[in-house]
Coordinates of C-alpha atoms and ligand atoms in Angstrom, one line a residue:
M30 CA -57.7 -72.8 -14.5
V31 CA -53.9 -73.5 -12.5
A32 CA -54.9 -73.7 -8.1
I33 CA -51.3 -72.5 -6.9
G34 CA -51.3 -73.1 -3.3
P35 CA -49.6 -71.8 -0.8
A36 CA -46.6 -74.8 -0.6
D37 CA -46.3 -74.4 -4.4
R38 CA -43.4 -72.5 -6.2
V39 CA -43.5 -71.9 -9.8
F40 CA -40.5 -71.7 -12.1
I41 CA -41.6 -68.8 -15.1
L42 CA -40.1 -68.8 -18.8
T43 CA -40.9 -66.9 -21.2
G44 CA -39.9 -66.2 -24.7
A45 CA -40.5 -64.0 -27.6
G46 CA -44.1 -64.4 -28.1
I47 CA -44.8 -62.5 -24.6
S48 CA -43.7 -59.5 -26.0
A49 CA -45.3 -60.0 -29.5
E50 CA -49.2 -58.0 -28.1
S51 CA -46.6 -55.3 -27.5
G52 CA -45.1 -54.6 -31.2
I53 CA -41.6 -56.2 -31.1
P54 CA -41.6 -58.6 -33.5
T55 CA -40.7 -62.4 -32.7
F56 CA -37.4 -64.4 -34.1
R57 CA -39.5 -67.0 -36.6
G58 CA -42.9 -65.7 -37.9
V59 CA -43.9 -63.9 -41.3
N60 CA -42.5 -60.4 -39.8
G61 CA -39.5 -62.2 -38.1
L62 CA -37.3 -59.4 -37.4
W63 CA -34.2 -61.0 -39.1
R64 CA -35.5 -60.4 -43.0
S65 CA -33.0 -57.8 -43.8
Y66 CA -30.5 -59.5 -41.4
R67 CA -28.7 -62.9 -42.0
I68 CA -28.4 -63.5 -38.3
E69 CA -25.6 -65.6 -37.5
E70 CA -23.8 -62.7 -39.6
V71 CA -24.6 -59.8 -36.2
A72 CA -25.3 -62.2 -33.6
S73 CA -22.3 -63.9 -32.7
P74 CA -18.8 -63.6 -31.6
H75 CA -17.5 -64.3 -35.0
A76 CA -19.8 -61.6 -36.3
W77 CA -18.4 -59.5 -33.7
R78 CA -14.8 -60.3 -34.5
R79 CA -15.8 -60.0 -38.2
D80 CA -17.5 -56.4 -38.2
P81 CA -18.2 -54.7 -34.9
R82 CA -19.9 -51.6 -36.7
L83 CA -22.4 -54.6 -38.7
V84 CA -23.2 -55.8 -35.4
W85 CA -23.8 -52.9 -33.3
E86 CA -26.3 -51.3 -36.5
F87 CA -28.5 -54.6 -35.9
Y88 CA -29.0 -53.8 -32.5
S89 CA -28.9 -50.2 -32.9
M90 CA -32.3 -50.8 -34.6
R91 CA -33.4 -52.7 -32.1
R92 CA -32.4 -50.8 -29.1
C93 CA -35.4 -48.8 -32.0
A94 CA -37.5 -50.8 -32.1
A95 CA -38.0 -52.3 -28.5
S96 CA -38.0 -48.1 -27.0
A97 CA -41.2 -47.4 -27.2
A98 CA -42.7 -51.0 -26.8
K99 CA -44.9 -51.2 -23.7
P100 CA -45.5 -54.5 -21.5
N101 CA -49.5 -56.1 -22.2
R102 CA -51.6 -57.8 -20.0
G103 CA -49.4 -61.0 -20.0
H104 CA -46.5 -58.9 -18.5
H105 CA -48.8 -57.2 -16.1
A106 CA -50.2 -60.3 -15.0
L107 CA -46.7 -61.9 -14.4
A108 CA -46.1 -58.5 -12.6
R109 CA -49.0 -58.9 -10.3
M110 CA -48.2 -62.8 -9.3
E111 CA -44.8 -61.8 -8.2
E112 CA -47.1 -60.1 -5.9
S113 CA -48.7 -62.7 -4.9
L114 CA -46.0 -65.1 -4.3
H115 CA -42.9 -63.0 -3.8
D116 CA -39.7 -65.6 -3.8
R117 CA -42.1 -68.1 -4.9
L118 CA -42.1 -67.2 -7.9
F119 CA -38.6 -67.4 -10.8
L120 CA -39.4 -65.6 -13.7
C121 CA -36.5 -66.9 -16.8
T122 CA -36.9 -64.3 -19.7
Q123 CA -35.0 -65.5 -22.8
N124 CA -35.8 -61.4 -23.7
V125 CA -34.4 -59.4 -23.8
D126 CA -36.2 -56.6 -23.5
N127 CA -37.3 -54.9 -20.9
L128 CA -41.0 -55.8 -20.9
H129 CA -40.9 -57.6 -17.4
E130 CA -39.4 -54.5 -15.8
Q131 CA -41.8 -52.8 -16.9
A132 CA -44.4 -54.2 -16.0
G133 CA -43.1 -54.2 -12.4
S134 CA -41.8 -57.0 -12.7
S135 CA -38.5 -57.2 -9.9
R136 CA -36.7 -59.9 -9.9
V137 CA -36.3 -60.6 -13.7
V138 CA -33.4 -62.9 -15.0
H139 CA -32.8 -62.6 -18.4
M140 CA -30.9 -65.7 -19.4
H141 CA -29.8 -64.0 -23.1
G142 CA -28.9 -60.7 -21.4
E143 CA -30.8 -57.0 -22.5
L144 CA -30.9 -54.5 -24.8
F145 CA -30.2 -51.9 -23.1
K146 CA -27.4 -53.2 -21.5
S147 CA -23.7 -52.9 -22.6
R148 CA -20.5 -54.1 -21.3
C149 CA -16.0 -54.2 -22.9
D150 CA -15.6 -56.9 -24.5
R151 CA -11.9 -57.9 -22.8
C152 CA -11.8 -56.8 -19.1
N153 CA -14.9 -58.0 -16.3
S154 CA -16.3 -54.7 -15.9
A155 CA -19.9 -54.6 -14.5
P156 CA -22.3 -54.5 -18.1
F157 CA -24.2 -50.9 -17.6
E158 CA -27.1 -49.3 -18.5
D159 CA -26.6 -48.2 -22.2
S160 CA -30.0 -47.3 -24.7
A161 CA -27.6 -45.3 -27.2
T162 CA -27.4 -46.2 -30.7
Y163 CA -23.8 -46.1 -32.7
D164 CA -24.0 -44.9 -36.2
P165 CA -22.5 -47.2 -37.9
Q166 CA -19.5 -45.1 -39.7
R167 CA -17.5 -43.9 -36.6
A168 CA -15.3 -46.0 -34.7
V169 CA -17.0 -48.9 -32.2
P170 CA -16.9 -47.0 -28.5
R171 CA -14.1 -48.0 -26.0
C172 CA -13.8 -49.0 -22.7
G173 CA -11.1 -47.5 -20.5
C174 CA -9.0 -51.2 -20.4
G175 CA -8.9 -50.6 -24.3
G176 CA -11.5 -53.5 -25.3
Q177 CA -14.6 -52.7 -27.7
I178 CA -18.3 -51.7 -25.8
R179 CA -20.3 -54.6 -27.3
P180 CA -23.9 -55.4 -26.5
H181 CA -25.1 -57.7 -22.9
I182 CA -26.2 -60.3 -25.4
C183 CA -26.0 -64.3 -25.2
W184 CA -24.8 -64.4 -29.4
F185 CA -25.1 -67.8 -30.5
G186 CA -22.4 -70.2 -29.4
E187 CA -22.0 -68.4 -25.7
V188 CA -23.2 -69.4 -22.8
P189 CA -26.6 -67.9 -21.5
Y190 CA -26.2 -66.1 -18.0
G191 CA -27.9 -66.9 -14.9
L192 CA -27.6 -71.1 -15.4
D193 CA -26.7 -71.8 -11.9
R194 CA -29.7 -69.8 -10.1
I195 CA -31.1 -71.6 -13.2
A196 CA -30.9 -74.9 -12.3
S197 CA -31.5 -74.3 -8.5
A198 CA -34.9 -72.5 -9.3
L199 CA -36.0 -75.8 -11.3
D200 CA -35.1 -78.7 -8.9
G201 CA -37.1 -76.2 -6.4
C202 CA -39.8 -75.6 -8.5
T203 CA -43.3 -77.9 -8.1
V204 CA -45.3 -75.3 -11.4
F205 CA -43.2 -75.3 -14.5
V206 CA -45.1 -72.4 -17.2
A207 CA -43.7 -71.7 -20.2
I208 CA -45.1 -69.0 -22.3
G209 CA -44.4 -67.5 -26.3
T210 CA -41.2 -69.8 -26.9
S211 CA -41.3 -72.0 -29.6
G212 CA -39.1 -74.6 -27.5
V213 CA -36.0 -75.5 -30.4
V214 CA -33.6 -72.7 -28.5
E215 CA -31.3 -74.5 -26.4
P216 CA -31.0 -74.7 -23.2
A217 CA -34.1 -73.5 -22.4
A218 CA -35.7 -75.9 -24.5
S219 CA -34.7 -78.3 -22.3
F220 CA -36.4 -76.7 -18.7
V221 CA -39.5 -78.8 -19.3
A222 CA -37.5 -82.4 -19.6
R223 CA -35.6 -81.4 -16.1
V224 CA -38.8 -81.0 -14.4
R225 CA -41.0 -83.6 -15.9
G226 CA -43.3 -86.1 -13.4
R227 CA -41.7 -83.7 -10.6
A228 CA -43.5 -80.8 -11.3
R229 CA -46.7 -79.6 -13.1
T230 CA -45.6 -78.3 -16.3
I231 CA -47.8 -75.7 -18.5
Y232 CA -47.3 -74.3 -22.2
V233 CA -49.5 -71.0 -22.7
G234 CA -49.3 -69.7 -26.9
P235 CA -51.8 -69.9 -29.5
E236 CA -49.1 -72.9 -31.8
E237 CA -47.7 -76.0 -30.9
P238 CA -44.2 -75.7 -29.8
A239 CA -41.6 -78.6 -30.8
N240 CA -41.3 -80.2 -26.9
T241 CA -45.4 -79.8 -26.4
L242 CA -45.0 -83.1 -25.5
A243 CA -43.2 -82.5 -22.6
F244 CA -46.1 -80.4 -20.7
S245 CA -48.8 -81.9 -19.1
E246 CA -51.2 -79.4 -19.8
C247 CA -51.7 -75.9 -22.9
H248 CA -53.3 -72.8 -22.3
W249 CA -53.7 -72.1 -26.3
G250 CA -54.3 -68.5 -27.6
K251 CA -52.0 -65.1 -26.6
A252 CA -50.5 -64.6 -24.0
G253 CA -52.1 -61.4 -23.4
D254 CA -55.7 -63.0 -23.2
V255 CA -55.1 -65.8 -21.1
L256 CA -52.2 -65.4 -18.6
P257 CA -53.9 -62.5 -17.2
N258 CA -57.6 -65.4 -16.4
L259 CA -54.8 -68.3 -16.0
F260 CA -53.7 -68.4 -11.7
R261 CA -56.0 -69.0 -8.9
F262 CA -54.1 -68.4 -5.6
E263 CA -55.5 -70.4 -2.6
Ligands
NAD308 P1 -39.7 -67.7 -31.3 O1 -39.8 -66.6 -31.9 O2 -38.1 -69.0 -31.4 O3 -40.7 -68.0 -30.6 C1 -41.6 -67.6 -30.7 C2 -43.2 -68.1 -30.1 O4 -43.9 -67.2 -29.9 C3 -43.6 -69.2 -31.2 O5 -43.8 -70.4 -31.1 C4 -45.4 -68.7 -30.9 O6 -46.0 -69.3 -31.6 C5 -45.3 -67.9 -30.2 N1 -46.2 -66.3 -29.8 C6 -46.4 -65.4 -30.9 N2 -47.1 -64.7 -30.3 C7 -47.9 -64.9 -29.4 C8 -48.8 -64.6 -28.1 N3 -49.5 -63.5 -28.5 N4 -49.1 -65.7 -27.1 C9 -47.7 -65.9 -26.7 N5 -47.1 -66.5 -27.7 C10 -47.1 -66.0 -29.1 O7 -38.9 -67.2 -29.8 P2 -38.5 -68.2 -28.5 O8 -38.3 -69.2 -28.2 O9 -38.2 -66.3 -27.0 O10 -36.7 -67.9 -28.9 C11 -35.9 -66.6 -30.2 C12 -34.9 -66.1 -29.2 O11 -34.9 -65.3 -29.7 C13 -34.5 -65.9 -28.2 O12 -33.4 -66.6 -27.5 C14 -34.5 -64.2 -27.8 O13 -33.9 -64.1 -27.3 C15 -34.6 -63.9 -28.9 N6 -35.6 -63.1 -29.4 C16 -36.5 -61.5 -28.3 C17 -37.1 -60.8 -28.4 C18 -37.8 -59.9 -27.3 O14 -36.3 -60.0 -26.5 N7 -38.9 -59.4 -27.6 C19 -37.5 -61.1 -29.7 C20 -37.4 -61.9 -30.9 C21 -36.1 -62.9 -30.4
ZN309 ZN1 -13.1 -53.1 -20.2

């Protein structure tokens, strides 16, 4: 058990593993999402410039796959944690699904964007809710400014969202918990190194992440099995 005291501030980083039990495939692994696509061909600014309809075909497929998914016990445990800790909990996810929100978490920072939002690729108008799937035979929809509507996703080579808020939450936390993330995708993989030595560093997942040595405590198992009984609030 991890004891959380009244002065603790908890930073949680979730990865694709927390959504695996909800039926959303992880990035790496046997049911890898990318088996029929090469990821650089569908998730990069270069791919968008070259073939935006192929990019939309891929994200339409992902929207379909994620639209029926329901949060699991891991997501629910983190939503309950927010009820206990309020703003002493910072929930940062690399996931683009909305399962944390569906479980009831209200202040989720999606550093890699959100699958059910789109935005213009040219002007600065705000991302908007969008669960549409696009027919690859049709032209890509356009913004009033003439730009093309793209998924609100941080692609390879782009800068993740919310990094300033994330940095100050990391610097203020006393407990850092990474859940279901393989520890290879930067900059998230280095968050633990930034807080190590100053905060307790905890990993939850079934396999060793690449950055395993930076964690002071590891709880091996599925997020849905481990998280409901992991924390004790004092
Ligand atoms: P990853 O796919 O690289 O690693 C997944 C990790 O989850 C592995 O370490 C695996 O051991 C672990 N895992 C598998 N089942 C688990 C379970 N039941 N409970 C806990 N852990 C489990 O994932 P990543 O590190 O998040 O990096 C992948 C990138 O792909 C991210 O950038 C993310 O944006 C994107 N992605 C997102 C989703 C999603 O939104 N659900 C899905 C796939 C990929
Ligand atoms: Zn525009």
